[in-house]
Short mmCIF file of C-alpha atoms in Angstrom, two decimals:
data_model
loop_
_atom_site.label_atom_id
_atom_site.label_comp_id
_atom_site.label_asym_id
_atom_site.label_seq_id
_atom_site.Cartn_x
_atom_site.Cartn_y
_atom_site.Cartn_z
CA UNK A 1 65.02 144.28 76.92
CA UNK A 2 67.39 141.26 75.49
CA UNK A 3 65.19 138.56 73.70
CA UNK A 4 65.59 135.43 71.84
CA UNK A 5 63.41 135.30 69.41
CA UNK A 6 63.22 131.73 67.56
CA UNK A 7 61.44 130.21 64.85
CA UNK A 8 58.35 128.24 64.76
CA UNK A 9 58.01 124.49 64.98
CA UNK A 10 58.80 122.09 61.98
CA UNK A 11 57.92 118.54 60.73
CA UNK A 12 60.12 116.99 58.57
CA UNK A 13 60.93 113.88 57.20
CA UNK A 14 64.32 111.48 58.04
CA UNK A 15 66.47 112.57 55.31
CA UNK A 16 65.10 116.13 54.31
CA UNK A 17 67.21 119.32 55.65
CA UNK A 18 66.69 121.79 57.57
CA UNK A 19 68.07 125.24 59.07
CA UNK A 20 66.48 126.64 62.47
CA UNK A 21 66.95 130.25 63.67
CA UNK A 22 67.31 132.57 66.84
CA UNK A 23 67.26 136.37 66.40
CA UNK A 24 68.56 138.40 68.94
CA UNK A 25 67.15 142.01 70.30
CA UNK A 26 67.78 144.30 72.36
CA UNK A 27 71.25 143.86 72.83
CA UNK A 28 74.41 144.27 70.53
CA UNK A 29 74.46 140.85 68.94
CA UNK A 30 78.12 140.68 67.64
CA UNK A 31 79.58 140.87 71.48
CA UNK A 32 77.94 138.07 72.64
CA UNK A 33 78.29 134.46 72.35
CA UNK A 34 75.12 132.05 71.07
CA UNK A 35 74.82 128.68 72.00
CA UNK A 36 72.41 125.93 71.00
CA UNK A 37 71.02 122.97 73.35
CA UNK A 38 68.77 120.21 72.62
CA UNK A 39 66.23 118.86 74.69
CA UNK A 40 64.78 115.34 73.47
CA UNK A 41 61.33 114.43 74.80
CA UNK A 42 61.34 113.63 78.20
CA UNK A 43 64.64 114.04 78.83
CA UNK A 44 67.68 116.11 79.82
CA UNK A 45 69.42 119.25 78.40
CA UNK A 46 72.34 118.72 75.67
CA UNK A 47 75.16 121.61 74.76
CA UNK A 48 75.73 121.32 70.90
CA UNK A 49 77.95 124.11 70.06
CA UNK A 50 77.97 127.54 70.53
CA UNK A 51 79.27 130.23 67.96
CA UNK A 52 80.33 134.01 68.32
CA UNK A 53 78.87 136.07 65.98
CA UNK A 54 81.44 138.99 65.54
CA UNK A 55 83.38 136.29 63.57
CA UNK A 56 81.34 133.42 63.23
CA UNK A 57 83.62 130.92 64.87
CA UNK A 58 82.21 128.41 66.55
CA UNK A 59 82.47 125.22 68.66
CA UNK A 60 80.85 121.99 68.83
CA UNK A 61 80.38 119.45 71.13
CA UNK A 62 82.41 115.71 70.05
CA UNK A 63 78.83 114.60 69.96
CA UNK A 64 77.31 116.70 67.61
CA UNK A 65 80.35 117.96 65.25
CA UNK A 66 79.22 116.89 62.26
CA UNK A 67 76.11 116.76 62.78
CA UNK A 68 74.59 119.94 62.47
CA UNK A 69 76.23 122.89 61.83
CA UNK A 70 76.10 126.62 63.72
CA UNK A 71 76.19 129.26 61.53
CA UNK A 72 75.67 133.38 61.81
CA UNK A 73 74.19 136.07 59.83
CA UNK A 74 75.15 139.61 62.04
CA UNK A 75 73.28 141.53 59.21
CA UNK A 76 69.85 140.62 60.72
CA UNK A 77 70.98 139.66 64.06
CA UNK A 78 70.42 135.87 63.86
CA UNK A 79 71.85 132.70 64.43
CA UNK A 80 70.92 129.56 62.97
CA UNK A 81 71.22 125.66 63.05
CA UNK A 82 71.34 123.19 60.30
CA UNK A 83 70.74 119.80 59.24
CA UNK A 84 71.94 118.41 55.83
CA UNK A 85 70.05 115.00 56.95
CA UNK A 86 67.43 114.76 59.31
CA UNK A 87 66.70 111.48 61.58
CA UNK A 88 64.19 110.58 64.10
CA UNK A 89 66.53 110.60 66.65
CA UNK A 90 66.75 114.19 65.59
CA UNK A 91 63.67 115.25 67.20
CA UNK A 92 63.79 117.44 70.08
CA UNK A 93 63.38 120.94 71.63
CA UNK A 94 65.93 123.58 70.52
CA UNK A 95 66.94 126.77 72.72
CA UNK A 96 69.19 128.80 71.44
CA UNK A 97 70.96 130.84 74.88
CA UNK A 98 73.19 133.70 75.10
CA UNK A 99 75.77 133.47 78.03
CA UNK A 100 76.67 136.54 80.97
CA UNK A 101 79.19 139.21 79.61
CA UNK A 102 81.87 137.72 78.01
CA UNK A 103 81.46 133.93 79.48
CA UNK A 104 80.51 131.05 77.40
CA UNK A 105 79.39 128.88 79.71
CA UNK A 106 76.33 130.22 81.54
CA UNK A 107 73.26 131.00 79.94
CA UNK A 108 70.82 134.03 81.46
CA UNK A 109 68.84 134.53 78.39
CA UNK A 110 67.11 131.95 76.34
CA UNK A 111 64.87 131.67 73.36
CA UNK A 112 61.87 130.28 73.36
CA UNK A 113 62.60 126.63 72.00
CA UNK A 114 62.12 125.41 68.73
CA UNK A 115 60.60 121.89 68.67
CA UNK A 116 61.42 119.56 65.69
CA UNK A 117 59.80 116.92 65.01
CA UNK A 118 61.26 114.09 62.12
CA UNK A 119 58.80 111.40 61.41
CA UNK A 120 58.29 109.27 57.87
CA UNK B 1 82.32 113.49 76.74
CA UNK B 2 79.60 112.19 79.03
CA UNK B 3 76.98 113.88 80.83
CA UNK B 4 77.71 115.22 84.41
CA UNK B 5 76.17 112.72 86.70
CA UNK B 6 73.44 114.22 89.20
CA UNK B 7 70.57 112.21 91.25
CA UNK B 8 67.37 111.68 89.33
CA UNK B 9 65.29 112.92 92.14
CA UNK B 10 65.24 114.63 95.27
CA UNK B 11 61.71 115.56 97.78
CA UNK B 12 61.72 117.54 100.59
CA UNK B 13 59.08 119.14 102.83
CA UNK B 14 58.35 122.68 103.11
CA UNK B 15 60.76 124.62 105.22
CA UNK B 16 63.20 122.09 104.69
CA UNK B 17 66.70 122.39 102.80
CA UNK B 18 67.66 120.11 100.10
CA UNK B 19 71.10 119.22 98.47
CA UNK B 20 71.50 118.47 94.38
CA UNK B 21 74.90 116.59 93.88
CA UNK B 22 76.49 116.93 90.63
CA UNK B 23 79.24 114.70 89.90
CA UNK B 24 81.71 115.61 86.79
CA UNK B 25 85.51 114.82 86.67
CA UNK B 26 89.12 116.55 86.93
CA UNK B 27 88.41 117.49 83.65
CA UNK B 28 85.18 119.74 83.80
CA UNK B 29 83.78 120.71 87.72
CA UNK B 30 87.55 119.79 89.03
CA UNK B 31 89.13 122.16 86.96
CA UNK B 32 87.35 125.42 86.39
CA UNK B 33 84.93 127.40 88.42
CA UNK B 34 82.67 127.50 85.98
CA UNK B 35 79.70 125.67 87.24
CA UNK B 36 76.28 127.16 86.79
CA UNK B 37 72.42 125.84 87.72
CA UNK B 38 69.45 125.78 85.84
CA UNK B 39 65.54 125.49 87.10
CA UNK B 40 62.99 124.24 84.23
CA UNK B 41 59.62 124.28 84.64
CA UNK B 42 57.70 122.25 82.59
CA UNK B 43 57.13 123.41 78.96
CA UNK B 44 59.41 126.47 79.49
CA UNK B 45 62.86 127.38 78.80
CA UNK B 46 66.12 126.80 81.42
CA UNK B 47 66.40 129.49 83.97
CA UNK B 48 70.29 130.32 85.58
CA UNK B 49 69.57 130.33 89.08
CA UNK B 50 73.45 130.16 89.83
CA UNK B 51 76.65 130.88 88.10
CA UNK B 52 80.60 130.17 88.51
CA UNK B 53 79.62 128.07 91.57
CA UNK B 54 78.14 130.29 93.85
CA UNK B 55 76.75 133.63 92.29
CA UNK B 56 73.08 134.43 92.28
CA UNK B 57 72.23 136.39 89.06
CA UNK B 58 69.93 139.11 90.22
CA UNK B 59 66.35 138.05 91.07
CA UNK B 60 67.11 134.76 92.10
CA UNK B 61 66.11 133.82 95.43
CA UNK B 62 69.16 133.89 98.87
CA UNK B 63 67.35 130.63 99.06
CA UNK B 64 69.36 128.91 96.54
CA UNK B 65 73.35 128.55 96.89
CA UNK B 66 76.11 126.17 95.30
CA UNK B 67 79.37 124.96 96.62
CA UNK B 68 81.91 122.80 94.91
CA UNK B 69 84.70 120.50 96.45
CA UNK B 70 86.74 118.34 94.50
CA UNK B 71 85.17 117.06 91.41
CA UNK B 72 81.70 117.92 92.61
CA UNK B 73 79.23 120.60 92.64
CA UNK B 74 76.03 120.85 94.75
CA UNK B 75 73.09 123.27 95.00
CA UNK B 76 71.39 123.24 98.09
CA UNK B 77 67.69 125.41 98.32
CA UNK B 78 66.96 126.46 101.45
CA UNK B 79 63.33 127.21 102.87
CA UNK B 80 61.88 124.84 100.47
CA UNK B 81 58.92 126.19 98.96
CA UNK B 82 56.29 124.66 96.86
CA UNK B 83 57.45 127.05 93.81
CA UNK B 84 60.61 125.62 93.73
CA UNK B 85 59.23 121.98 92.66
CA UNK B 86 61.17 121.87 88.96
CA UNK B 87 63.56 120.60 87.15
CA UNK B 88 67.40 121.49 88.31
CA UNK B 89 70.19 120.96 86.03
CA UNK B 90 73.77 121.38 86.57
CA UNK B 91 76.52 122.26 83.75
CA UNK B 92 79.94 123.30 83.78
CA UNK B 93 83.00 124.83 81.39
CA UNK B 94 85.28 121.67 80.28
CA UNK B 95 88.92 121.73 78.97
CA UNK B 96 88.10 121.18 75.83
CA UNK B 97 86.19 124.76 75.61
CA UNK B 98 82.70 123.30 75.49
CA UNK B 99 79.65 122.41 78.10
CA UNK B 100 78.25 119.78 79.51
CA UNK B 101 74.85 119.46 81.68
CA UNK B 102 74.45 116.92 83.90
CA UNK B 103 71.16 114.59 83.40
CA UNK B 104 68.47 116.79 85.31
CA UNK B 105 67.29 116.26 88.92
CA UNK B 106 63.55 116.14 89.48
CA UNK B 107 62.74 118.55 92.89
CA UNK B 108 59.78 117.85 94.83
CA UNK B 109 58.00 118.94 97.37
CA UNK B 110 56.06 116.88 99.67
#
């Protein structure tokens, strides 16, 4: 059974770093694309980037490049994202999603969510 | 790039068939056929109800179905049913090899 397994919720304050991640089972995790998406509170679904871990390139969205940064470790099966510099505005729901075959664009398994939340 | 631009609500009754519109540009919806459809339920993760405009990943209800002319995309669920009250959000493959979801559409039934 493919799963999505992601880590557990955080608090953090603006300014402090941090890197979230999404393990994958039941699947073979290098021949499948991962993608990250934020949901804020109350609001809509955002694409921020997606990487492919057989060689760790990745894309971001113009909105978040820069931002945060997708990275891969295929030795334990796991994706992650990072902050160098956490804001308020930074606090959201994260799923991490792993597209149909060889698309990157739909999403049929996702991970729980990951919510962040940045307060002083 | 900016969000794909869908209604922020639609209601129907039971039994009744409903149409989501989701407006994107030449650039995303117009060009590829890469437009998929998500259900959320509250406090739970997106579910793909349909892919690559009209394709129902197995499991999904014959009640859903998408079409796509021009620039837009639409998902109309037939049959309403009180299980499909949700959240419905559209995305779709843009030329600059990323996504973009449309603002969410709150489905209810009456």
């Amino acid at each position: 059974e493919v799963q999505l397994v992601q880590s557990g919720a955080e608090v953090k304050k603006p300014g402090e770093s941090l890197k979230i991640s999404c393990q994958g089972f039941g699947y073979s995790f290098t021949n499948y694309w991962i993608a990250w998406v934020r949901q804020m509170p109350g609001k809509g679904l955002e694409w921020l980037g997606i990487i492919y871990p057989g060689d760790s390139g990745a894309t971001y969205s113009p909105s978040f490049r820069g931002q945060v940064t997708i990275s891969v470790d295929k030795s334990i099966n796991t994706a992650y994202l990072r902050w160098t510099s956490l804001k308020a505005s930074d606090t959201a729901i994260y799923y991490c999603a792993r597209p149909r075959g060889s698309s990157t664009n739909c999403y049929d398994f996702w991970g729980q969510g990951t919510l962040v939340t940045v307060s002083s | 790039q900016s969000a794909l631009t869908q209604p922020a609500s639609v209601s129907g009754s039971p039994g009744q068939s409903i149409t989501i519109s989701c407006a994107g540009t030449s650039s995303d919806i117009g060009a590829y056929i890469y437009v998929s459809w998500y259900q959320q339920n509250p406090g739970k993760a997106p579910k793909l109800m349909i892919y690559d405009i009209n394709n129902r990943p197995s499991g999904v209800s014959s009640r859903f179905s998408g079409s796509k002319s021009g620039n837009t995309a639409s998902l109309t669920i037939s049959g309403l049913q009180a299980e499909d009250e949700a959240d419905y959000y559209c995305s779709s493959y843009t030329s600059t090899s990323t996504v973009v979801f449309g603002g969410g559409t709150k489905v209810t039934v009456l």
